Amino acid sequence: MKYTNYGHSCFAVEIKGKKILFDPFITPNELAKGVDINAITADYIFVSHAHDDHTADLVDLAKRTNATVVSNYEIVVWAGKQGLEKLHPMNTGGKWKFDFGTVKCVVAQHSSSFQDGSYGGNPMGFVFVTEEGNFYYSGDTALTFDMELVPAIATLDFAVLPIGDNFTMGIEDAIAAAELIECEKIIGVHYDTFGYVKIDKQEAMRQFDEAGLELMLPEIGSTIEV
Ligand code: NI
Ligand code: MN
């Protein structure tokens, strides 16, 4: 599976020829200045919660790419009001079989409001089960025992977890999360973008390594094989 990092918690995965984008936040991100947002294509855009650092470029990107937006009911209703038409509402605990595989929405312990303070439904994580591999994107979340349910859904090939601390799990909790979800290959997100989430990457690598885990922090704009 190809994984492309667009900075912060924005990334894309290619499965069965479909490009699936997550949590679009590129134009406000100083660290992602090298990313040409107009060159990004997408068949689906999954949104974990309403916060601006996960939705800033959602409407423009969905309009230009004609991607289907998948998120919680409240975010999908909001997206419809912004003029988007290809929408798929889901909610925590539910799963759906898409043309690239099955996605189950799982609990994230966070909050979810739009920039103006309006209600953005419950935050979610997603477990992808596909013929080309399985992965979990936790979204913004605290470490939670709900993660123990993930290995019952799928044996993971990799997981995408926040490691920036302050608003989400930090390094220590992401390591504990990797143990709960029984996954050794972790791609870190939600770090370095702004002051509150700056981390020491070498130290993060060291701590994951010490725990017998692999932490991957691909450069912004780069694509890796996972
Ligand atoms: Ni958030
Ligand atoms: Mn966030």
PDB file of C-alpha atoms and ligand atoms in Angstrom:
ATOM      1  CA  MET A   1       0.000   0.000   0.000  1.00  0.00           C
ATOM      2  CA  LYS A   2       1.264   3.480  -0.866  1.00  0.00           C
ATOM      3  CA  TYR A   3       1.129   6.058   1.944  1.00  0.00           C
ATOM      4  CA  THR A   4       1.656   9.767   1.227  1.00  0.00           C
ATOM      5  CA  ASN A   5       2.229  12.301   3.998  1.00  0.00           C
ATOM      6  CA  TYR A   6       0.694  15.749   3.419  1.00  0.00           C
ATOM      7  CA  GLY A   7       1.618  17.073   6.872  1.00  0.00           C
ATOM      8  CA  HIS A   8      -0.082  17.244  10.292  1.00  0.00           C
ATOM      9  CA  SER A   9      -2.764  14.493  10.155  1.00  0.00           C
ATOM     10  CA  CYS A  10      -3.362  14.743   6.424  1.00  0.00           C
ATOM     11  CA  PHE A  11      -2.296  11.672   4.462  1.00  0.00           C
ATOM     12  CA  ALA A  12      -3.414   9.497   1.584  1.00  0.00           C
ATOM     13  CA  VAL A  13      -3.489   5.745   1.123  1.00  0.00           C
ATOM     14  CA  GLU A  14      -3.959   3.972  -2.187  1.00  0.00           C
ATOM     15  CA  ILE A  15      -6.001   0.787  -2.108  1.00  0.00           C
ATOM     16  CA  LYS A  16      -7.185  -1.143  -5.171  1.00  0.00           C
ATOM     17  CA  GLY A  17      -6.502   1.848  -7.385  1.00  0.00           C
ATOM     18  CA  LYS A  18      -8.566   4.191  -5.192  1.00  0.00           C
ATOM     19  CA  LYS A  19      -6.942   7.164  -3.515  1.00  0.00           C
ATOM     20  CA  ILE A  20      -8.213   7.777  -0.008  1.00  0.00           C
ATOM     21  CA  LEU A  21      -7.346  11.076   1.636  1.00  0.00           C
ATOM     22  CA  PHE A  22      -7.640  11.781   5.350  1.00  0.00           C
ATOM     23  CA  ASP A  23      -8.211  14.957   7.383  1.00  0.00           C
ATOM     24  CA  PRO A  24      -7.303  17.640   4.789  1.00  0.00           C
ATOM     25  CA  PHE A  25      -5.329  20.481   6.359  1.00  0.00           C
ATOM     26  CA  ILE A  26      -2.658  21.703   3.974  1.00  0.00           C
ATOM     27  CA  THR A  27      -2.965  25.367   2.993  1.00  0.00           C
ATOM     28  CA  PRO A  28      -2.836  26.699   6.616  1.00  0.00           C
ATOM     29  CA  ASN A  29       0.148  24.442   7.444  1.00  0.00           C
ATOM     30  CA  GLU A  30       3.472  26.313   7.156  1.00  0.00           C
ATOM     31  CA  LEU A  31       5.322  22.971   7.114  1.00  0.00           C
ATOM     32  CA  ALA A  32       3.328  21.814   4.064  1.00  0.00           C
ATOM     33  CA  LYS A  33       4.146  24.827   1.864  1.00  0.00           C
ATOM     34  CA  GLY A  34       5.925  22.495  -0.560  1.00  0.00           C
ATOM     35  CA  VAL A  35       2.736  20.485  -1.193  1.00  0.00           C
ATOM     36  CA  ASP A  36       0.821  21.472  -4.336  1.00  0.00           C
ATOM     37  CA  ILE A  37      -2.756  21.032  -3.167  1.00  0.00           C
ATOM     38  CA  ASN A  38      -4.023  21.385  -6.751  1.00  0.00           C
ATOM     39  CA  ALA A  39      -2.098  18.258  -7.740  1.00  0.00           C
ATOM     40  CA  ILE A  40      -3.847  16.102  -5.128  1.00  0.00           C
ATOM     41  CA  THR A  41      -6.442  13.654  -6.421  1.00  0.00           C
ATOM     42  CA  ALA A  42      -8.867  11.699  -4.248  1.00  0.00           C
ATOM     43  CA  ASP A  43     -11.695   9.200  -4.633  1.00  0.00           C
ATOM     44  CA  TYR A  44     -12.641   9.413  -0.958  1.00  0.00           C
ATOM     45  CA  ILE A  45     -11.943  11.858   1.855  1.00  0.00           C
ATOM     46  CA  PHE A  46     -12.306  10.467   5.378  1.00  0.00           C
ATOM     47  CA  VAL A  47     -12.673  13.029   8.171  1.00  0.00           C
ATOM     48  CA  SER A  48     -12.070  11.969  11.781  1.00  0.00           C
ATOM     49  CA  HIS A  49     -13.586  15.053  13.453  1.00  0.00           C
ATOM     50  CA  ALA A  50     -14.569  18.671  12.796  1.00  0.00           C
ATOM     51  CA  HIS A  51     -11.575  20.584  14.165  1.00  0.00           C
ATOM     52  CA  ASP A  52     -10.071  23.031  11.679  1.00  0.00           C
ATOM     53  CA  ASP A  53      -6.696  21.252  11.644  1.00  0.00           C
ATOM     54  CA  HIS A  54      -8.547  18.278  10.073  1.00  0.00           C
ATOM     55  CA  THR A  55     -11.078  20.022   7.831  1.00  0.00           C
ATOM     56  CA  ALA A  56      -9.580  23.337   6.630  1.00  0.00           C
ATOM     57  CA  ASP A  57      -9.236  22.230   2.992  1.00  0.00           C
ATOM     58  CA  LEU A  58     -12.098  19.705   2.961  1.00  0.00           C
ATOM     59  CA  VAL A  59     -14.689  21.652   0.984  1.00  0.00           C
ATOM     60  CA  ASP A  60     -12.315  22.971  -1.711  1.00  0.00           C
ATOM     61  CA  LEU A  61     -10.598  19.610  -2.158  1.00  0.00           C
ATOM     62  CA  ALA A  62     -13.843  17.625  -2.282  1.00  0.00           C
ATOM     63  CA  LYS A  63     -15.317  20.042  -4.835  1.00  0.00           C
ATOM     64  CA  ARG A  64     -12.278  19.910  -7.119  1.00  0.00           C
ATOM     65  CA  THR A  65     -11.603  16.158  -6.865  1.00  0.00           C
ATOM     66  CA  ASN A  66     -15.277  15.096  -6.754  1.00  0.00           C
ATOM     67  CA  ALA A  67     -14.316  12.719  -3.927  1.00  0.00           C
ATOM     68  CA  THR A  68     -16.904  11.149  -1.652  1.00  0.00           C
ATOM     69  CA  VAL A  69     -16.671  12.586   1.871  1.00  0.00           C
ATOM     70  CA  VAL A  70     -17.025  10.008   4.639  1.00  0.00           C
ATOM     71  CA  SER A  71     -17.399  11.186   8.209  1.00  0.00           C
ATOM     72  CA  ASN A  72     -19.795  11.314  11.123  1.00  0.00           C
ATOM     73  CA  TYR A  73     -23.382  12.350  10.463  1.00  0.00           C
ATOM     74  CA  GLU A  74     -22.991  15.925  11.722  1.00  0.00           C
ATOM     75  CA  ILE A  75     -19.893  16.675   9.616  1.00  0.00           C
ATOM     76  CA  VAL A  76     -21.559  15.177   6.546  1.00  0.00           C
ATOM     77  CA  VAL A  77     -24.671  17.341   7.072  1.00  0.00           C
ATOM     78  CA  TRP A  78     -22.394  20.389   7.428  1.00  0.00           C
ATOM     79  CA  ALA A  79     -20.502  19.405   4.253  1.00  0.00           C
ATOM     80  CA  GLY A  80     -23.823  19.184   2.415  1.00  0.00           C
ATOM     81  CA  LYS A  81     -24.611  22.749   3.473  1.00  0.00           C
ATOM     82  CA  GLN A  82     -21.271  23.827   1.958  1.00  0.00           C
ATOM     83  CA  GLY A  83     -22.485  22.502  -1.394  1.00  0.00           C
ATOM     84  CA  LEU A  84     -20.895  19.037  -1.408  1.00  0.00           C
ATOM     85  CA  GLU A  85     -23.050  16.265  -2.855  1.00  0.00           C
ATOM     86  CA  LYS A  86     -21.011  13.046  -2.688  1.00  0.00           C
ATOM     87  CA  LEU A  87     -21.384  12.220   0.984  1.00  0.00           C
ATOM     88  CA  HIS A  88     -21.465   9.120   3.153  1.00  0.00           C
ATOM     89  CA  PRO A  89     -22.529   9.580   6.789  1.00  0.00           C
ATOM     90  CA  MET A  90     -21.370   7.025   9.354  1.00  0.00           C
ATOM     91  CA  ASN A  91     -21.080   6.883  13.111  1.00  0.00           C
ATOM     92  CA  THR A  92     -19.100   5.156  15.838  1.00  0.00           C
ATOM     93  CA  GLY A  93     -19.554   1.388  15.858  1.00  0.00           C
ATOM     94  CA  GLY A  94     -20.766   1.199  12.283  1.00  0.00           C
ATOM     95  CA  LYS A  95     -19.062  -0.420   9.318  1.00  0.00           C
ATOM     96  CA  TRP A  96     -19.578  -0.206   5.551  1.00  0.00           C
ATOM     97  CA  LYS A  97     -18.266  -2.155   2.592  1.00  0.00           C
ATOM     98  CA  PHE A  98     -16.784   0.282   0.062  1.00  0.00           C
ATOM     99  CA  ASP A  99     -15.368  -0.660  -3.351  1.00  0.00           C
ATOM    100  CA  PHE A 100     -11.816  -0.752  -1.870  1.00  0.00           C
ATOM    101  CA  GLY A 101     -12.683  -2.679   1.342  1.00  0.00           C
ATOM    102  CA  THR A 102     -14.563  -2.395   4.619  1.00  0.00           C
ATOM    103  CA  VAL A 103     -14.234   0.475   7.088  1.00  0.00           C
ATOM    104  CA  LYS A 104     -15.353   0.339  10.699  1.00  0.00           C
ATOM    105  CA  CYS A 105     -15.727   3.537  12.727  1.00  0.00           C
ATOM    106  CA  VAL A 106     -14.319   3.268  16.231  1.00  0.00           C
ATOM    107  CA  VAL A 107     -14.240   5.415  19.349  1.00  0.00           C
ATOM    108  CA  ALA A 108     -11.824   8.316  19.684  1.00  0.00           C
ATOM    109  CA  GLN A 109     -11.547  10.159  22.995  1.00  0.00           C
ATOM    110  CA  HIS A 110     -11.360  13.778  21.892  1.00  0.00           C
ATOM    111  CA  SER A 111     -13.796  16.596  21.010  1.00  0.00           C
ATOM    112  CA  SER A 112     -15.231  17.723  17.687  1.00  0.00           C
ATOM    113  CA  SER A 113     -16.437  21.259  17.035  1.00  0.00           C
ATOM    114  CA  PHE A 114     -16.231  23.479  13.958  1.00  0.00           C
ATOM    115  CA  GLN A 115     -14.160  26.652  13.956  1.00  0.00           C
ATOM    116  CA  ASP A 116     -17.249  28.741  14.845  1.00  0.00           C
ATOM    117  CA  GLY A 117     -17.928  26.526  17.876  1.00  0.00           C
ATOM    118  CA  SER A 118     -20.848  24.663  16.307  1.00  0.00           C
ATOM    119  CA  TYR A 119     -21.346  20.962  17.041  1.00  0.00           C
ATOM    120  CA  GLY A 120     -19.267  18.537  14.966  1.00  0.00           C
ATOM    121  CA  GLY A 121     -20.600  15.197  16.234  1.00  0.00           C
ATOM    122  CA  ASN A 122     -18.389  12.628  17.938  1.00  0.00           C
ATOM    123  CA  PRO A 123     -14.741  12.198  16.927  1.00  0.00           C
ATOM    124  CA  MET A 124     -13.925   8.835  15.359  1.00  0.00           C
ATOM    125  CA  GLY A 125     -11.118   6.532  14.337  1.00  0.00           C
ATOM    126  CA  PHE A 126     -11.296   4.192  11.331  1.00  0.00           C
ATOM    127  CA  VAL A 127     -10.251   0.561  10.875  1.00  0.00           C
ATOM    128  CA  PHE A 128      -9.691  -0.357   7.215  1.00  0.00           C
ATOM    129  CA  VAL A 129      -9.935  -4.027   6.264  1.00  0.00           C
ATOM    130  CA  THR A 130      -8.933  -4.607   2.643  1.00  0.00           C
ATOM    131  CA  GLU A 131      -7.480  -7.273   0.349  1.00  0.00           C
ATOM    132  CA  GLU A 132      -4.285  -5.203   0.180  1.00  0.00           C
ATOM    133  CA  GLY A 133      -3.853  -4.895   3.933  1.00  0.00           C
ATOM    134  CA  ASN A 134      -5.409  -3.606   7.137  1.00  0.00           C
ATOM    135  CA  PHE A 135      -4.743  -0.410   9.035  1.00  0.00           C
ATOM    136  CA  TYR A 136      -6.108   1.790  11.793  1.00  0.00           C
ATOM    137  CA  TYR A 137      -6.172   5.578  11.835  1.00  0.00           C
ATOM    138  CA  SER A 138      -7.056   6.644  15.369  1.00  0.00           C
ATOM    139  CA  GLY A 139      -7.808  10.303  14.599  1.00  0.00           C
ATOM    140  CA  ASP A 140      -7.065  12.725  17.425  1.00  0.00           C
ATOM    141  CA  THR A 141      -7.492  10.731  20.598  1.00  0.00           C
ATOM    142  CA  ALA A 142      -6.315  10.008  24.081  1.00  0.00           C
ATOM    143  CA  LEU A 143      -5.043   6.571  24.911  1.00  0.00           C
ATOM    144  CA  THR A 144      -8.185   4.567  25.671  1.00  0.00           C
ATOM    145  CA  PHE A 145      -9.015   0.955  26.513  1.00  0.00           C
ATOM    146  CA  ASP A 146     -11.459   1.048  23.568  1.00  0.00           C
ATOM    147  CA  MET A 147      -8.340   0.414  21.479  1.00  0.00           C
ATOM    148  CA  GLU A 148      -8.299  -3.135  22.852  1.00  0.00           C
ATOM    149  CA  LEU A 149     -11.257  -3.822  20.560  1.00  0.00           C
ATOM    150  CA  VAL A 150      -9.252  -3.053  17.411  1.00  0.00           C
ATOM    151  CA  PRO A 151      -7.392  -6.409  17.126  1.00  0.00           C
ATOM    152  CA  ALA A 152     -10.791  -8.167  17.161  1.00  0.00           C
ATOM    153  CA  ILE A 153     -11.736  -6.190  14.036  1.00  0.00           C
ATOM    154  CA  ALA A 154      -8.500  -6.710  12.129  1.00  0.00           C
ATOM    155  CA  THR A 155      -4.907  -7.874  12.317  1.00  0.00           C
ATOM    156  CA  LEU A 156      -3.179  -4.605  11.484  1.00  0.00           C
ATOM    157  CA  ASP A 157      -0.336  -4.130   9.021  1.00  0.00           C
ATOM    158  CA  PHE A 158       0.208  -0.591  10.286  1.00  0.00           C
ATOM    159  CA  ALA A 159      -1.461   2.144  12.323  1.00  0.00           C
ATOM    160  CA  VAL A 160      -1.496   5.933  12.056  1.00  0.00           C
ATOM    161  CA  LEU A 161      -1.411   7.514  15.507  1.00  0.00           C
ATOM    162  CA  PRO A 162      -0.957  11.056  16.840  1.00  0.00           C
ATOM    163  CA  ILE A 163       2.253  11.531  18.814  1.00  0.00           C
ATOM    164  CA  GLY A 164       2.368  15.312  19.379  1.00  0.00           C
ATOM    165  CA  ASP A 165       0.950  15.363  22.927  1.00  0.00           C
ATOM    166  CA  ASN A 166      -0.952  18.351  24.469  1.00  0.00           C
ATOM    167  CA  PHE A 167      -4.131  17.822  22.358  1.00  0.00           C
ATOM    168  CA  THR A 168      -3.741  14.060  21.797  1.00  0.00           C
ATOM    169  CA  MET A 169      -1.594  11.112  22.801  1.00  0.00           C
ATOM    170  CA  GLY A 170       2.076  11.838  23.154  1.00  0.00           C
ATOM    171  CA  ILE A 171       4.915   9.418  22.536  1.00  0.00           C
ATOM    172  CA  GLU A 172       4.503   7.314  25.694  1.00  0.00           C
ATOM    173  CA  ASP A 173       0.755   6.883  25.210  1.00  0.00           C
ATOM    174  CA  ALA A 174       1.146   6.126  21.495  1.00  0.00           C
ATOM    175  CA  ILE A 175       3.552   3.332  22.479  1.00  0.00           C
ATOM    176  CA  ALA A 176       0.948   1.994  24.930  1.00  0.00           C
ATOM    177  CA  ALA A 177      -1.688   2.291  22.182  1.00  0.00           C
ATOM    178  CA  ALA A 178       0.484   0.261  19.801  1.00  0.00           C
ATOM    179  CA  GLU A 179       0.473  -2.483  22.402  1.00  0.00           C
ATOM    180  CA  LEU A 180      -3.325  -2.378  22.846  1.00  0.00           C
ATOM    181  CA  ILE A 181      -3.934  -2.554  19.098  1.00  0.00           C
ATOM    182  CA  GLU A 182      -1.216  -5.228  18.686  1.00  0.00           C
ATOM    183  CA  CYS A 183       0.608  -3.401  15.911  1.00  0.00           C
ATOM    184  CA  GLU A 184       4.357  -2.917  15.633  1.00  0.00           C
ATOM    185  CA  LYS A 185       4.455  -0.557  12.659  1.00  0.00           C
ATOM    186  CA  ILE A 186       3.310   2.958  13.551  1.00  0.00           C
ATOM    187  CA  ILE A 187       3.194   6.077  11.395  1.00  0.00           C
ATOM    188  CA  GLY A 188       3.246   9.183  13.578  1.00  0.00           C
ATOM    189  CA  VAL A 189       1.037  12.204  12.818  1.00  0.00           C
ATOM    190  CA  HIS A 190      -0.155  15.405  14.563  1.00  0.00           C
ATOM    191  CA  TYR A 191       3.315  16.652  15.549  1.00  0.00           C
ATOM    192  CA  ASP A 192       5.518  19.711  14.895  1.00  0.00           C
ATOM    193  CA  THR A 193       2.779  21.717  13.112  1.00  0.00           C
ATOM    194  CA  PHE A 194       2.423  24.357  15.826  1.00  0.00           C
ATOM    195  CA  GLY A 195       4.105  25.158  19.124  1.00  0.00           C
ATOM    196  CA  TYR A 196       2.000  22.941  21.362  1.00  0.00           C
ATOM    197  CA  VAL A 197       2.802  19.766  19.412  1.00  0.00           C
ATOM    198  CA  LYS A 198       6.523  20.168  18.684  1.00  0.00           C
ATOM    199  CA  ILE A 199       8.415  16.981  19.477  1.00  0.00           C
ATOM    200  CA  ASP A 200      11.967  15.669  19.521  1.00  0.00           C
ATOM    201  CA  LYS A 201      11.782  13.214  16.601  1.00  0.00           C
ATOM    202  CA  GLN A 202      15.036  11.428  17.444  1.00  0.00           C
ATOM    203  CA  GLU A 203      13.820  10.846  20.998  1.00  0.00           C
ATOM    204  CA  ALA A 204      10.463   9.587  19.702  1.00  0.00           C
ATOM    205  CA  MET A 205      12.267   7.127  17.403  1.00  0.00           C
ATOM    206  CA  ARG A 206      14.460   5.997  20.299  1.00  0.00           C
ATOM    207  CA  GLN A 207      11.521   5.362  22.622  1.00  0.00           C
ATOM    208  CA  PHE A 208       9.581   3.378  19.999  1.00  0.00           C
ATOM    209  CA  ASP A 209      12.683   1.388  19.160  1.00  0.00           C
ATOM    210  CA  GLU A 210      13.243   0.629  22.848  1.00  0.00           C
ATOM    211  CA  ALA A 211       9.653  -0.669  23.046  1.00  0.00           C
ATOM    212  CA  GLY A 212      10.329  -3.004  20.098  1.00  0.00           C
ATOM    213  CA  LEU A 213       8.193  -0.915  17.737  1.00  0.00           C
ATOM    214  CA  GLU A 214       8.868   0.804  14.432  1.00  0.00           C
ATOM    215  CA  LEU A 215       7.994   4.506  14.238  1.00  0.00           C
ATOM    216  CA  MET A 216       7.838   5.968  10.745  1.00  0.00           C
ATOM    217  CA  LEU A 217       7.869   9.736  10.209  1.00  0.00           C
ATOM    218  CA  PRO A 218       7.933  10.205   6.428  1.00  0.00           C
ATOM    219  CA  GLU A 219       8.864  13.656   5.084  1.00  0.00           C
ATOM    220  CA  ILE A 220       5.956  15.905   4.175  1.00  0.00           C
ATOM    221  CA  GLY A 221       5.187  15.387   0.501  1.00  0.00           C
ATOM    222  CA  SER A 222       6.844  11.966   0.375  1.00  0.00           C
ATOM    223  CA  THR A 223       5.276   8.614  -0.440  1.00  0.00           C
ATOM    224  CA  ILE A 224       6.320   5.382   1.250  1.00  0.00           C
ATOM    225  CA  GLU A 225       5.359   1.753   0.773  1.00  0.00           C
ATOM    226  CA  VAL A 226       3.729   0.229   3.867  1.00  0.00           C
TER     227      VAL A 226
HETATM  228 NI    NI B   1      -8.699  17.727  17.136  1.00  0.00          NI
HETATM  229 MN    MN B   2      -6.093  17.989  15.690  1.00  0.00          MN
END
